[in-house]
Amino acid sequence: MKKIIKPCGIHCIKIKNLGVQIGEQEILKDINLHIHCGTLTAIIGKNGAGKSTLIKSILGEIPHTGEIEFKDCENGHIQKLRIGYVPQSLNIEKHTPVSVYDMIASYQSNCPVFFRKSKKLYQEILESLRVFEAEELIDKQVCNLSGGELQRVLLSMAVMDEPNLLLLDEPVSGIDQNGMELFYKRMEYLKEHFDLAVILISHDLDYVKQYADHVVLLNKTVLMQGTPKEVYASEAFQKTFTEAAMLVGGVKE
């Protein structure tokens, strides 16, 4: 891994008029976001709002209209956007004989490495894991990792190629409160040490309020965006989450 650097503050990702339609159904429309490096942007909204569809659109996994640009704000230079991604879950068969090293090395070299271990690549992966205090997991089988351990490994894997944008699709699903605290502290570390922007899908509104720099309230389109304080005080936020609470059994008194 290259030397860790402070966020420059001048790179940005612009999403312009993004839309997704599947058949006759409009999933997303008129999505406009402006995201700077060194920031954590949280995407919130009720189930079915299109949050994961937005992530898949940015990844290029599903067709979309509109534009996604990566720009250097000093000279307007358009470059290829490098993206890191941590999914909501990873399905791994029990007893699969794949170590953390094997998984990351296969991804890095794009070919099987089970019978050939590169000392140089081993050290690079070890350094990447060390960023998230996961270096002791390098020889452990992936199928035996706990939820928190797998999360740290996937984060290490996602930032190894120094992406401009890190996409996290509910990466703390099933993690306990201590794990949640550690996760968001790692996000703070990434913001302070890497030249990248983070987009996080989350249902954990208290943590979003505490740690996010920018919040986007989504329901097929952007209902509201701004600081956590601005979004949480908005009528759109109150309406969205009051309705959601009613659907799952009523609003708490």
JSON list of C-alpha atoms in Angstrom, two decimals:
[
{"chain": "A", "resi": 1, "resn": "MET", "atom": "CA", "xyz": [0.00, 0.00, 0.00]},
{"chain": "A", "resi": 2, "resn": "LYS", "atom": "CA", "xyz": [1.26, 3.47, -0.81]},
{"chain": "A", "resi": 3, "resn": "LYS", "atom": "CA", "xyz": [1.96, 6.08, 1.82]},
{"chain": "A", "resi": 4, "resn": "ILE", "atom": "CA", "xyz": [-1.19, 7.28, 3.57]},
{"chain": "A", "resi": 5, "resn": "ILE", "atom": "CA", "xyz": [-1.92, 10.93, 2.83]},
{"chain": "A", "resi": 6, "resn": "LYS", "atom": "CA", "xyz": [-4.22, 13.59, 4.19]},
{"chain": "A", "resi": 7, "resn": "PRO", "atom": "CA", "xyz": [-7.37, 14.30, 2.12]},
{"chain": "A", "resi": 8, "resn": "CYS", "atom": "CA", "xyz": [-6.59, 17.08, -0.34]},
{"chain": "A", "resi": 9, "resn": "GLY", "atom": "CA", "xyz": [-10.07, 18.62, -0.10]},
{"chain": "A", "resi": 10, "resn": "ILE", "atom": "CA", "xyz": [-10.18, 19.52, -3.80]},
{"chain": "A", "resi": 11, "resn": "HIS", "atom": "CA", "xyz": [-11.39, 16.32, -5.49]},
{"chain": "A", "resi": 12, "resn": "CYS", "atom": "CA", "xyz": [-15.10, 15.71, -5.85]},
{"chain": "A", "resi": 13, "resn": "ILE", "atom": "CA", "xyz": [-17.58, 13.24, -7.29]},
{"chain": "A", "resi": 14, "resn": "LYS", "atom": "CA", "xyz": [-20.59, 14.66, -9.10]},
{"chain": "A", "resi": 15, "resn": "ILE", "atom": "CA", "xyz": [-23.73, 12.63, -9.77]},
{"chain": "A", "resi": 16, "resn": "LYS", "atom": "CA", "xyz": [-25.97, 14.46, -12.23]},
{"chain": "A", "resi": 17, "resn": "ASN", "atom": "CA", "xyz": [-29.61, 13.63, -12.97]},
{"chain": "A", "resi": 18, "resn": "LEU", "atom": "CA", "xyz": [-29.14, 9.92, -12.30]},
{"chain": "A", "resi": 19, "resn": "GLY", "atom": "CA", "xyz": [-32.17, 7.76, -12.95]},
{"chain": "A", "resi": 20, "resn": "VAL", "atom": "CA", "xyz": [-32.97, 4.05, -13.03]},
{"chain": "A", "resi": 21, "resn": "GLN", "atom": "CA", "xyz": [-35.98, 2.47, -14.70]},
{"chain": "A", "resi": 22, "resn": "ILE", "atom": "CA", "xyz": [-36.69, -1.26, -14.87]},
{"chain": "A", "resi": 23, "resn": "GLY", "atom": "CA", "xyz": [-39.44, -2.00, -17.34]},
{"chain": "A", "resi": 24, "resn": "GLU", "atom": "CA", "xyz": [-42.27, 0.37, -16.54]},
{"chain": "A", "resi": 25, "resn": "GLN", "atom": "CA", "xyz": [-41.12, 0.91, -12.96]},
{"chain": "A", "resi": 26, "resn": "GLU", "atom": "CA", "xyz": [-39.13, 4.04, -12.14]},
{"chain": "A", "resi": 27, "resn": "ILE", "atom": "CA", "xyz": [-36.74, 3.14, -9.30]},
{"chain": "A", "resi": 28, "resn": "LEU", "atom": "CA", "xyz": [-34.71, 6.36, -9.08]},
{"chain": "A", "resi": 29, "resn": "LYS", "atom": "CA", "xyz": [-35.06, 9.76, -10.70]},
{"chain": "A", "resi": 30, "resn": "ASP", "atom": "CA", "xyz": [-33.25, 13.10, -10.70]},
{"chain": "A", "resi": 31, "resn": "ILE", "atom": "CA", "xyz": [-30.50, 12.10, -8.28]},
{"chain": "A", "resi": 32, "resn": "ASN", "atom": "CA", "xyz": [-28.03, 14.98, -7.96]},
{"chain": "A", "resi": 33, "resn": "LEU", "atom": "CA", "xyz": [-25.18, 14.70, -5.47]},
{"chain": "A", "resi": 34, "resn": "HIS", "atom": "CA", "xyz": [-21.88, 16.56, -5.02]},
{"chain": "A", "resi": 35, "resn": "ILE", "atom": "CA", "xyz": [-19.45, 14.68, -2.80]},
{"chain": "A", "resi": 36, "resn": "HIS", "atom": "CA", "xyz": [-16.00, 15.85, -1.69]},
{"chain": "A", "resi": 37, "resn": "CYS", "atom": "CA", "xyz": [-13.05, 13.78, -0.57]},
{"chain": "A", "resi": 38, "resn": "GLY", "atom": "CA", "xyz": [-12.49, 13.53, 3.16]},
{"chain": "A", "resi": 39, "resn": "THR", "atom": "CA", "xyz": [-16.22, 13.39, 3.86]},
{"chain": "A", "resi": 40, "resn": "LEU", "atom": "CA", "xyz": [-18.71, 10.74, 4.96]},
{"chain": "A", "resi": 41, "resn": "THR", "atom": "CA", "xyz": [-22.05, 10.95, 3.16]},
{"chain": "A", "resi": 42, "resn": "ALA", "atom": "CA", "xyz": [-24.83, 8.81, 4.66]},
{"chain": "A", "resi": 43, "resn": "ILE", "atom": "CA", "xyz": [-27.77, 7.68, 2.52]},
{"chain": "A", "resi": 44, "resn": "ILE", "atom": "CA", "xyz": [-30.87, 7.12, 4.65]},
{"chain": "A", "resi": 45, "resn": "GLY", "atom": "CA", "xyz": [-34.50, 6.31, 3.88]},
{"chain": "A", "resi": 46, "resn": "LYS", "atom": "CA", "xyz": [-37.17, 3.72, 4.41]},
{"chain": "A", "resi": 47, "resn": "ASN", "atom": "CA", "xyz": [-37.01, 0.22, 2.91]},
{"chain": "A", "resi": 48, "resn": "GLY", "atom": "CA", "xyz": [-37.59, 0.27, -0.84]},
{"chain": "A", "resi": 49, "resn": "ALA", "atom": "CA", "xyz": [-36.39, 3.86, -1.22]},
{"chain": "A", "resi": 50, "resn": "GLY", "atom": "CA", "xyz": [-33.75, 2.85, -3.79]},
{"chain": "A", "resi": 51, "resn": "LYS", "atom": "CA", "xyz": [-30.62, 3.12, -1.61]},
{"chain": "A", "resi": 52, "resn": "SER", "atom": "CA", "xyz": [-28.97, -0.12, -2.77]},
{"chain": "A", "resi": 53, "resn": "THR", "atom": "CA", "xyz": [-30.03, 0.60, -6.35]},
{"chain": "A", "resi": 54, "resn": "LEU", "atom": "CA", "xyz": [-28.11, 3.89, -6.15]},
{"chain": "A", "resi": 55, "resn": "ILE", "atom": "CA", "xyz": [-24.98, 2.04, -5.00]},
{"chain": "A", "resi": 56, "resn": "LYS", "atom": "CA", "xyz": [-25.33, -0.53, -7.80]},
{"chain": "A", "resi": 57, "resn": "SER", "atom": "CA", "xyz": [-25.77, 2.28, -10.33]},
{"chain": "A", "resi": 58, "resn": "ILE", "atom": "CA", "xyz": [-22.56, 3.96, -9.19]},
{"chain": "A", "resi": 59, "resn": "LEU", "atom": "CA", "xyz": [-20.79, 0.60, -9.42]},
{"chain": "A", "resi": 60, "resn": "GLY", "atom": "CA", "xyz": [-22.08, 0.18, -12.97]},
{"chain": "A", "resi": 61, "resn": "GLU", "atom": "CA", "xyz": [-23.93, -3.03, -12.13]},
{"chain": "A", "resi": 62, "resn": "ILE", "atom": "CA", "xyz": [-27.27, -1.78, -13.45]},
{"chain": "A", "resi": 63, "resn": "PRO", "atom": "CA", "xyz": [-28.04, 0.60, -16.34]},
{"chain": "A", "resi": 64, "resn": "HIS", "atom": "CA", "xyz": [-28.82, 4.19, -15.47]},
{"chain": "A", "resi": 65, "resn": "THR", "atom": "CA", "xyz": [-29.34, 7.55, -17.10]},
{"chain": "A", "resi": 66, "resn": "GLY", "atom": "CA", "xyz": [-27.44, 10.68, -16.08]},
{"chain": "A", "resi": 67, "resn": "GLU", "atom": "CA", "xyz": [-23.73, 11.15, -15.41]},
{"chain": "A", "resi": 68, "resn": "ILE", "atom": "CA", "xyz": [-21.19, 10.26, -12.74]},
{"chain": "A", "resi": 69, "resn": "GLU", "atom": "CA", "xyz": [-18.01, 12.35, -12.85]},
{"chain": "A", "resi": 70, "resn": "PHE", "atom": "CA", "xyz": [-14.82, 12.49, -10.84]},
{"chain": "A", "resi": 71, "resn": "LYS", "atom": "CA", "xyz": [-13.21, 15.93, -11.00]},
{"chain": "A", "resi": 72, "resn": "ASP", "atom": "CA", "xyz": [-10.18, 17.75, -9.72]},
{"chain": "A", "resi": 73, "resn": "CYS", "atom": "CA", "xyz": [-11.69, 21.06, -8.61]},
{"chain": "A", "resi": 74, "resn": "GLU", "atom": "CA", "xyz": [-8.44, 22.93, -9.28]},
{"chain": "A", "resi": 75, "resn": "ASN", "atom": "CA", "xyz": [-8.41, 22.33, -13.02]},
{"chain": "A", "resi": 76, "resn": "GLY", "atom": "CA", "xyz": [-11.67, 20.52, -13.81]},
{"chain": "A", "resi": 77, "resn": "HIS", "atom": "CA", "xyz": [-9.75, 17.49, -15.05]},
{"chain": "A", "resi": 78, "resn": "ILE", "atom": "CA", "xyz": [-11.94, 14.42, -15.47]},
{"chain": "A", "resi": 79, "resn": "GLN", "atom": "CA", "xyz": [-10.28, 11.15, -14.49]},
{"chain": "A", "resi": 80, "resn": "LYS", "atom": "CA", "xyz": [-11.39, 7.56, -14.19]},
{"chain": "A", "resi": 81, "resn": "LEU", "atom": "CA", "xyz": [-13.11, 7.03, -10.86]},
{"chain": "A", "resi": 82, "resn": "ARG", "atom": "CA", "xyz": [-11.59, 4.26, -8.69]},
{"chain": "A", "resi": 83, "resn": "ILE", "atom": "CA", "xyz": [-14.22, 2.69, -6.44]},
{"chain": "A", "resi": 84, "resn": "GLY", "atom": "CA", "xyz": [-13.92, 0.49, -3.37]},
{"chain": "A", "resi": 85, "resn": "TYR", "atom": "CA", "xyz": [-16.98, -1.45, -2.24]},
{"chain": "A", "resi": 86, "resn": "VAL", "atom": "CA", "xyz": [-18.06, -3.28, 0.91]},
{"chain": "A", "resi": 87, "resn": "PRO", "atom": "CA", "xyz": [-21.34, -5.21, 0.44]},
{"chain": "A", "resi": 88, "resn": "GLN", "atom": "CA", "xyz": [-24.05, -5.76, 3.03]},
{"chain": "A", "resi": 89, "resn": "SER", "atom": "CA", "xyz": [-23.15, -9.43, 3.27]},
{"chain": "A", "resi": 90, "resn": "LEU", "atom": "CA", "xyz": [-20.83, -12.01, 1.75]},
{"chain": "A", "resi": 91, "resn": "ASN", "atom": "CA", "xyz": [-22.03, -15.56, 1.27]},
{"chain": "A", "resi": 92, "resn": "ILE", "atom": "CA", "xyz": [-19.23, -17.99, 2.05]},
{"chain": "A", "resi": 93, "resn": "GLU", "atom": "CA", "xyz": [-19.80, -21.73, 2.32]},
{"chain": "A", "resi": 94, "resn": "LYS", "atom": "CA", "xyz": [-18.83, -23.22, 5.68]},
{"chain": "A", "resi": 95, "resn": "HIS", "atom": "CA", "xyz": [-15.57, -25.21, 5.57]},
{"chain": "A", "resi": 96, "resn": "THR", "atom": "CA", "xyz": [-14.45, -23.46, 2.37]},
{"chain": "A", "resi": 97, "resn": "PRO", "atom": "CA", "xyz": [-10.62, -23.67, 2.58]},
{"chain": "A", "resi": 98, "resn": "VAL", "atom": "CA", "xyz": [-9.94, -20.05, 1.60]},
{"chain": "A", "resi": 99, "resn": "SER", "atom": "CA", "xyz": [-7.77, -17.89, 3.83]},
{"chain": "A", "resi": 100, "resn": "VAL", "atom": "CA", "xyz": [-7.96, -14.11, 4.10]},
{"chain": "A", "resi": 101, "resn": "TYR", "atom": "CA", "xyz": [-4.69, -13.94, 2.17]},
{"chain": "A", "resi": 102, "resn": "ASP", "atom": "CA", "xyz": [-6.07, -16.23, -0.58]},
{"chain": "A", "resi": 103, "resn": "MET", "atom": "CA", "xyz": [-9.22, -14.14, -0.98]},
{"chain": "A", "resi": 104, "resn": "ILE", "atom": "CA", "xyz": [-7.48, -10.77, -1.17]},
{"chain": "A", "resi": 105, "resn": "ALA", "atom": "CA", "xyz": [-4.58, -12.06, -3.29]},
{"chain": "A", "resi": 106, "resn": "SER", "atom": "CA", "xyz": [-6.98, -13.63, -5.81]},
{"chain": "A", "resi": 107, "resn": "TYR", "atom": "CA", "xyz": [-8.77, -10.30, -6.10]},
{"chain": "A", "resi": 108, "resn": "GLN", "atom": "CA", "xyz": [-5.51, -8.37, -6.50]},
{"chain": "A", "resi": 109, "resn": "SER", "atom": "CA", "xyz": [-3.92, -10.72, -9.06]},
{"chain": "A", "resi": 110, "resn": "ASN", "atom": "CA", "xyz": [-7.19, -11.70, -10.75]},
{"chain": "A", "resi": 111, "resn": "CYS", "atom": "CA", "xyz": [-6.17, -15.37, -10.80]},
{"chain": "A", "resi": 112, "resn": "PRO", "atom": "CA", "xyz": [-6.05, -18.31, -8.38]},
{"chain": "A", "resi": 113, "resn": "VAL", "atom": "CA", "xyz": [-3.18, -18.12, -5.90]},
{"chain": "A", "resi": 114, "resn": "PHE", "atom": "CA", "xyz": [-3.86, -21.14, -3.70]},
{"chain": "A", "resi": 115, "resn": "PHE", "atom": "CA", "xyz": [-0.67, -22.93, -4.79]},
{"chain": "A", "resi": 116, "resn": "ARG", "atom": "CA", "xyz": [1.63, -19.92, -5.00]},
{"chain": "A", "resi": 117, "resn": "LYS", "atom": "CA", "xyz": [2.25, -17.42, -2.20]},
{"chain": "A", "resi": 118, "resn": "SER", "atom": "CA", "xyz": [4.03, -14.19, -3.10]},
{"chain": "A", "resi": 119, "resn": "LYS", "atom": "CA", "xyz": [6.11, -12.79, -0.22]},
{"chain": "A", "resi": 120, "resn": "LYS", "atom": "CA", "xyz": [5.79, -9.27, -1.61]},
{"chain": "A", "resi": 121, "resn": "LEU", "atom": "CA", "xyz": [2.01, -9.49, -1.98]},
{"chain": "A", "resi": 122, "resn": "TYR", "atom": "CA", "xyz": [1.74, -11.12, 1.45]},
{"chain": "A", "resi": 123, "resn": "GLN", "atom": "CA", "xyz": [3.46, -8.11, 3.01]},
{"chain": "A", "resi": 124, "resn": "GLU", "atom": "CA", "xyz": [1.27, -5.66, 1.05]},
{"chain": "A", "resi": 125, "resn": "ILE", "atom": "CA", "xyz": [-1.87, -7.43, 2.24]},
{"chain": "A", "resi": 126, "resn": "LEU", "atom": "CA", "xyz": [-0.54, -7.53, 5.79]},
{"chain": "A", "resi": 127, "resn": "GLU", "atom": "CA", "xyz": [0.03, -3.77, 5.72]},
{"chain": "A", "resi": 128, "resn": "SER", "atom": "CA", "xyz": [-3.47, -3.19, 4.37]},
{"chain": "A", "resi": 129, "resn": "LEU", "atom": "CA", "xyz": [-5.00, -5.35, 7.11]},
{"chain": "A", "resi": 130, "resn": "ARG", "atom": "CA", "xyz": [-2.93, -3.51, 9.73]},
{"chain": "A", "resi": 131, "resn": "VAL", "atom": "CA", "xyz": [-4.82, -0.27, 8.94]},
{"chain": "A", "resi": 132, "resn": "PHE", "atom": "CA", "xyz": [-7.93, -1.92, 10.40]},
{"chain": "A", "resi": 133, "resn": "GLU", "atom": "CA", "xyz": [-6.13, -3.89, 13.11]},
{"chain": "A", "resi": 134, "resn": "ALA", "atom": "CA", "xyz": [-6.80, -7.13, 11.25]},
{"chain": "A", "resi": 135, "resn": "GLU", "atom": "CA", "xyz": [-3.27, -8.31, 10.44]},
{"chain": "A", "resi": 136, "resn": "GLU", "atom": "CA", "xyz": [-3.63, -11.33, 12.73]},
{"chain": "A", "resi": 137, "resn": "LEU", "atom": "CA", "xyz": [-6.41, -12.62, 10.45]},
{"chain": "A", "resi": 138, "resn": "ILE", "atom": "CA", "xyz": [-4.29, -12.98, 7.31]},
{"chain": "A", "resi": 139, "resn": "ASP", "atom": "CA", "xyz": [-3.96, -16.79, 7.55]},
{"chain": "A", "resi": 140, "resn": "LYS", "atom": "CA", "xyz": [-7.39, -17.44, 9.04]},
{"chain": "A", "resi": 141, "resn": "GLN", "atom": "CA", "xyz": [-10.09, -19.13, 6.96]},
{"chain": "A", "resi": 142, "resn": "VAL", "atom": "CA", "xyz": [-12.66, -16.62, 5.77]},
{"chain": "A", "resi": 143, "resn": "CYS", "atom": "CA", "xyz": [-15.55, -18.95, 6.65]},
{"chain": "A", "resi": 144, "resn": "ASN", "atom": "CA", "xyz": [-14.48, -18.87, 10.31]},
{"chain": "A", "resi": 145, "resn": "LEU", "atom": "CA", "xyz": [-14.40, -15.09, 10.68]},
{"chain": "A", "resi": 146, "resn": "SER", "atom": "CA", "xyz": [-16.87, -13.32, 12.96]},
{"chain": "A", "resi": 147, "resn": "GLY", "atom": "CA", "xyz": [-19.03, -10.54, 11.55]},
{"chain": "A", "resi": 148, "resn": "GLY", "atom": "CA", "xyz": [-16.71, -7.86, 12.91]},
{"chain": "A", "resi": 149, "resn": "GLU", "atom": "CA", "xyz": [-13.58, -9.63, 11.65]},
{"chain": "A", "resi": 150, "resn": "LEU", "atom": "CA", "xyz": [-15.03, -10.05, 8.15]},
{"chain": "A", "resi": 151, "resn": "GLN", "atom": "CA", "xyz": [-15.99, -6.37, 8.13]},
{"chain": "A", "resi": 152, "resn": "ARG", "atom": "CA", "xyz": [-12.40, -5.35, 8.91]},
{"chain": "A", "resi": 153, "resn": "VAL", "atom": "CA", "xyz": [-11.06, -7.66, 6.19]},
{"chain": "A", "resi": 154, "resn": "LEU", "atom": "CA", "xyz": [-13.49, -6.32, 3.58]},
{"chain": "A", "resi": 155, "resn": "LEU", "atom": "CA", "xyz": [-12.64, -2.72, 4.49]},
{"chain": "A", "resi": 156, "resn": "SER", "atom": "CA", "xyz": [-8.93, -3.52, 4.15]},
{"chain": "A", "resi": 157, "resn": "MET", "atom": "CA", "xyz": [-9.59, -5.12, 0.79]},
{"chain": "A", "resi": 158, "resn": "ALA", "atom": "CA", "xyz": [-11.71, -2.19, -0.41]},
{"chain": "A", "resi": 159, "resn": "VAL", "atom": "CA", "xyz": [-9.09, 0.49, 0.30]},
{"chain": "A", "resi": 160, "resn": "MET", "atom": "CA", "xyz": [-6.02, -1.48, -0.79]},
{"chain": "A", "resi": 161, "resn": "ASP", "atom": "CA", "xyz": [-6.05, 0.08, -4.27]},
{"chain": "A", "resi": 162, "resn": "GLU", "atom": "CA", "xyz": [-6.56, 3.58, -2.80]},
{"chain": "A", "resi": 163, "resn": "PRO", "atom": "CA", "xyz": [-10.00, 4.32, -4.27]},
{"chain": "A", "resi": 164, "resn": "ASN", "atom": "CA", "xyz": [-11.38, 7.81, -4.77]},
{"chain": "A", "resi": 165, "resn": "LEU", "atom": "CA", "xyz": [-14.79, 6.62, -3.57]},
{"chain": "A", "resi": 166, "resn": "LEU", "atom": "CA", "xyz": [-15.65, 3.99, -0.97]},
{"chain": "A", "resi": 167, "resn": "LEU", "atom": "CA", "xyz": [-19.20, 2.58, -1.12]},
{"chain": "A", "resi": 168, "resn": "LEU", "atom": "CA", "xyz": [-20.58, 0.85, 1.97]},
{"chain": "A", "resi": 169, "resn": "ASP", "atom": "CA", "xyz": [-23.96, -0.88, 1.73]},
{"chain": "A", "resi": 170, "resn": "GLU", "atom": "CA", "xyz": [-25.13, -1.35, 5.34]},
{"chain": "A", "resi": 171, "resn": "PRO", "atom": "CA", "xyz": [-21.75, -2.83, 6.33]},
{"chain": "A", "resi": 172, "resn": "VAL", "atom": "CA", "xyz": [-22.62, -2.97, 10.04]},
{"chain": "A", "resi": 173, "resn": "SER", "atom": "CA", "xyz": [-25.71, -5.13, 9.64]},
{"chain": "A", "resi": 174, "resn": "GLY", "atom": "CA", "xyz": [-25.70, -7.68, 12.48]},
{"chain": "A", "resi": 175, "resn": "ILE", "atom": "CA", "xyz": [-22.79, -6.05, 14.35]},
{"chain": "A", "resi": 176, "resn": "ASP", "atom": "CA", "xyz": [-23.21, -5.33, 18.08]},
{"chain": "A", "resi": 177, "resn": "GLN", "atom": "CA", "xyz": [-22.96, -1.87, 19.66]},
{"chain": "A", "resi": 178, "resn": "ASN", "atom": "CA", "xyz": [-19.23, -2.15, 20.42]},
{"chain": "A", "resi": 179, "resn": "GLY", "atom": "CA", "xyz": [-18.64, -3.17, 16.82]},
{"chain": "A", "resi": 180, "resn": "MET", "atom": "CA", "xyz": [-20.68, -0.21, 15.63]},
{"chain": "A", "resi": 181, "resn": "GLU", "atom": "CA", "xyz": [-18.57, 2.21, 17.65]},
{"chain": "A", "resi": 182, "resn": "LEU", "atom": "CA", "xyz": [-15.36, 0.71, 16.27]},
{"chain": "A", "resi": 183, "resn": "PHE", "atom": "CA", "xyz": [-16.70, 0.85, 12.72]},
{"chain": "A", "resi": 184, "resn": "TYR", "atom": "CA", "xyz": [-17.50, 4.55, 12.85]},
{"chain": "A", "resi": 185, "resn": "LYS", "atom": "CA", "xyz": [-14.15, 5.32, 14.45]},
{"chain": "A", "resi": 186, "resn": "ARG", "atom": "CA", "xyz": [-12.54, 3.55, 11.49]},
{"chain": "A", "resi": 187, "resn": "MET", "atom": "CA", "xyz": [-14.57, 5.77, 9.19]},
{"chain": "A", "resi": 188, "resn": "GLU", "atom": "CA", "xyz": [-13.15, 8.79, 11.02]},
{"chain": "A", "resi": 189, "resn": "TYR", "atom": "CA", "xyz": [-9.67, 7.37, 10.46]},
{"chain": "A", "resi": 190, "resn": "LEU", "atom": "CA", "xyz": [-10.31, 6.91, 6.74]},
{"chain": "A", "resi": 191, "resn": "LYS", "atom": "CA", "xyz": [-11.58, 10.48, 6.40]},
{"chain": "A", "resi": 192, "resn": "GLU", "atom": "CA", "xyz": [-8.49, 11.83, 8.13]},
{"chain": "A", "resi": 193, "resn": "HIS", "atom": "CA", "xyz": [-5.83, 9.73, 6.40]},
{"chain": "A", "resi": 194, "resn": "PHE", "atom": "CA", "xyz": [-7.07, 8.76, 2.91]},
{"chain": "A", "resi": 195, "resn": "ASP", "atom": "CA", "xyz": [-7.81, 10.92, -0.11]},
{"chain": "A", "resi": 196, "resn": "LEU", "atom": "CA", "xyz": [-11.28, 9.48, -0.66]},
{"chain": "A", "resi": 197, "resn": "ALA", "atom": "CA", "xyz": [-14.98, 10.10, -0.19]},
{"chain": "A", "resi": 198, "resn": "VAL", "atom": "CA", "xyz": [-17.23, 7.63, 1.63]},
{"chain": "A", "resi": 199, "resn": "ILE", "atom": "CA", "xyz": [-20.88, 6.92, 0.80]},
{"chain": "A", "resi": 200, "resn": "LEU", "atom": "CA", "xyz": [-22.59, 4.84, 3.46]},
{"chain": "A", "resi": 201, "resn": "ILE", "atom": "CA", "xyz": [-26.08, 3.34, 3.43]},
{"chain": "A", "resi": 202, "resn": "SER", "atom": "CA", "xyz": [-27.30, 3.06, 6.99]},
{"chain": "A", "resi": 203, "resn": "HIS", "atom": "CA", "xyz": [-30.42, 2.57, 9.10]},
{"chain": "A", "resi": 204, "resn": "ASP", "atom": "CA", "xyz": [-28.56, 3.58, 12.27]},
{"chain": "A", "resi": 205, "resn": "LEU", "atom": "CA", "xyz": [-29.86, 7.12, 12.55]},
{"chain": "A", "resi": 206, "resn": "ASP", "atom": "CA", "xyz": [-28.16, 7.91, 15.87]},
{"chain": "A", "resi": 207, "resn": "TYR", "atom": "CA", "xyz": [-24.72, 6.98, 14.51]},
{"chain": "A", "resi": 208, "resn": "VAL", "atom": "CA", "xyz": [-25.36, 8.84, 11.25]},
{"chain": "A", "resi": 209, "resn": "LYS", "atom": "CA", "xyz": [-26.28, 11.95, 13.23]},
{"chain": "A", "resi": 210, "resn": "GLN", "atom": "CA", "xyz": [-23.07, 11.69, 15.22]},
{"chain": "A", "resi": 211, "resn": "TYR", "atom": "CA", "xyz": [-20.55, 10.83, 12.50]},
{"chain": "A", "resi": 212, "resn": "ALA", "atom": "CA", "xyz": [-21.82, 11.84, 9.04]},
{"chain": "A", "resi": 213, "resn": "ASP", "atom": "CA", "xyz": [-20.73, 15.08, 7.40]},
{"chain": "A", "resi": 214, "resn": "HIS", "atom": "CA", "xyz": [-23.54, 15.04, 4.87]},
{"chain": "A", "resi": 215, "resn": "VAL", "atom": "CA", "xyz": [-26.87, 13.20, 4.90]},
{"chain": "A", "resi": 216, "resn": "VAL", "atom": "CA", "xyz": [-29.08, 12.36, 1.91]},
{"chain": "A", "resi": 217, "resn": "LEU", "atom": "CA", "xyz": [-32.69, 11.40, 2.57]},
{"chain": "A", "resi": 218, "resn": "LEU", "atom": "CA", "xyz": [-33.82, 9.24, -0.33]},
{"chain": "A", "resi": 219, "resn": "ASN", "atom": "CA", "xyz": [-37.17, 7.99, -1.53]},
{"chain": "A", "resi": 220, "resn": "LYS", "atom": "CA", "xyz": [-36.72, 7.33, -5.26]},
{"chain": "A", "resi": 221, "resn": "THR", "atom": "CA", "xyz": [-35.44, 10.89, -5.47]},
{"chain": "A", "resi": 222, "resn": "VAL", "atom": "CA", "xyz": [-33.58, 13.15, -3.06]},
{"chain": "A", "resi": 223, "resn": "LEU", "atom": "CA", "xyz": [-36.14, 14.43, -0.56]},
{"chain": "A", "resi": 224, "resn": "MET", "atom": "CA", "xyz": [-33.60, 16.41, 1.47]},
{"chain": "A", "resi": 225, "resn": "GLN", "atom": "CA", "xyz": [-29.85, 16.69, 1.82]},
{"chain": "A", "resi": 226, "resn": "GLY", "atom": "CA", "xyz": [-27.53, 18.70, 4.04]},
{"chain": "A", "resi": 227, "resn": "THR", "atom": "CA", "xyz": [-25.87, 18.41, 7.44]},
{"chain": "A", "resi": 228, "resn": "PRO", "atom": "CA", "xyz": [-27.34, 15.84, 9.85]},
{"chain": "A", "resi": 229, "resn": "LYS", "atom": "CA", "xyz": [-28.88, 18.70, 11.85]},
{"chain": "A", "resi": 230, "resn": "GLU", "atom": "CA", "xyz": [-30.55, 20.18, 8.77]},
{"chain": "A", "resi": 231, "resn": "VAL", "atom": "CA", "xyz": [-31.90, 16.87, 7.48]},
{"chain": "A", "resi": 232, "resn": "TYR", "atom": "CA", "xyz": [-33.10, 15.57, 10.84]},
{"chain": "A", "resi": 233, "resn": "ALA", "atom": "CA", "xyz": [-34.99, 18.81, 11.51]},
{"chain": "A", "resi": 234, "resn": "SER", "atom": "CA", "xyz": [-36.74, 18.73, 8.13]},
{"chain": "A", "resi": 235, "resn": "GLU", "atom": "CA", "xyz": [-40.39, 17.96, 7.54]},
{"chain": "A", "resi": 236, "resn": "ALA", "atom": "CA", "xyz": [-39.38, 15.30, 4.99]},
{"chain": "A", "resi": 237, "resn": "PHE", "atom": "CA", "xyz": [-37.36, 13.43, 7.62]},
{"chain": "A", "resi": 238, "resn": "GLN", "atom": "CA", "xyz": [-40.15, 13.56, 10.20]},
{"chain": "A", "resi": 239, "resn": "LYS", "atom": "CA", "xyz": [-42.72, 12.36, 7.68]},
{"chain": "A", "resi": 240, "resn": "THR", "atom": "CA", "xyz": [-40.51, 9.55, 6.34]},
{"chain": "A", "resi": 241, "resn": "PHE", "atom": "CA", "xyz": [-39.60, 8.01, 9.67]},
{"chain": "A", "resi": 242, "resn": "THR", "atom": "CA", "xyz": [-42.93, 8.59, 11.38]},
{"chain": "A", "resi": 243, "resn": "GLU", "atom": "CA", "xyz": [-44.59, 6.63, 8.56]},
{"chain": "A", "resi": 244, "resn": "ALA", "atom": "CA", "xyz": [-41.92, 3.94, 8.75]},
{"chain": "A", "resi": 245, "resn": "ALA", "atom": "CA", "xyz": [-42.42, 3.55, 12.52]},
{"chain": "A", "resi": 246, "resn": "MET", "atom": "CA", "xyz": [-46.17, 3.26, 12.07]},
{"chain": "A", "resi": 247, "resn": "LEU", "atom": "CA", "xyz": [-45.72, 0.51, 9.50]},
{"chain": "A", "resi": 248, "resn": "VAL", "atom": "CA", "xyz": [-43.69, -1.62, 11.93]},
{"chain": "A", "resi": 249, "resn": "GLY", "atom": "CA", "xyz": [-46.01, -1.27, 14.89]},
{"chain": "A", "resi": 250, "resn": "GLY", "atom": "CA", "xyz": [-46.58, 2.31, 15.81]},
{"chain": "A", "resi": 251, "resn": "VAL", "atom": "CA", "xyz": [-44.58, 5.29, 16.96]},
{"chain": "A", "resi": 252, "resn": "LYS", "atom": "CA", "xyz": [-43.03, 5.13, 20.41]},
{"chain": "A", "resi": 253, "resn": "GLU", "atom": "CA", "xyz": [-44.54, 7.54, 22.92]}
]
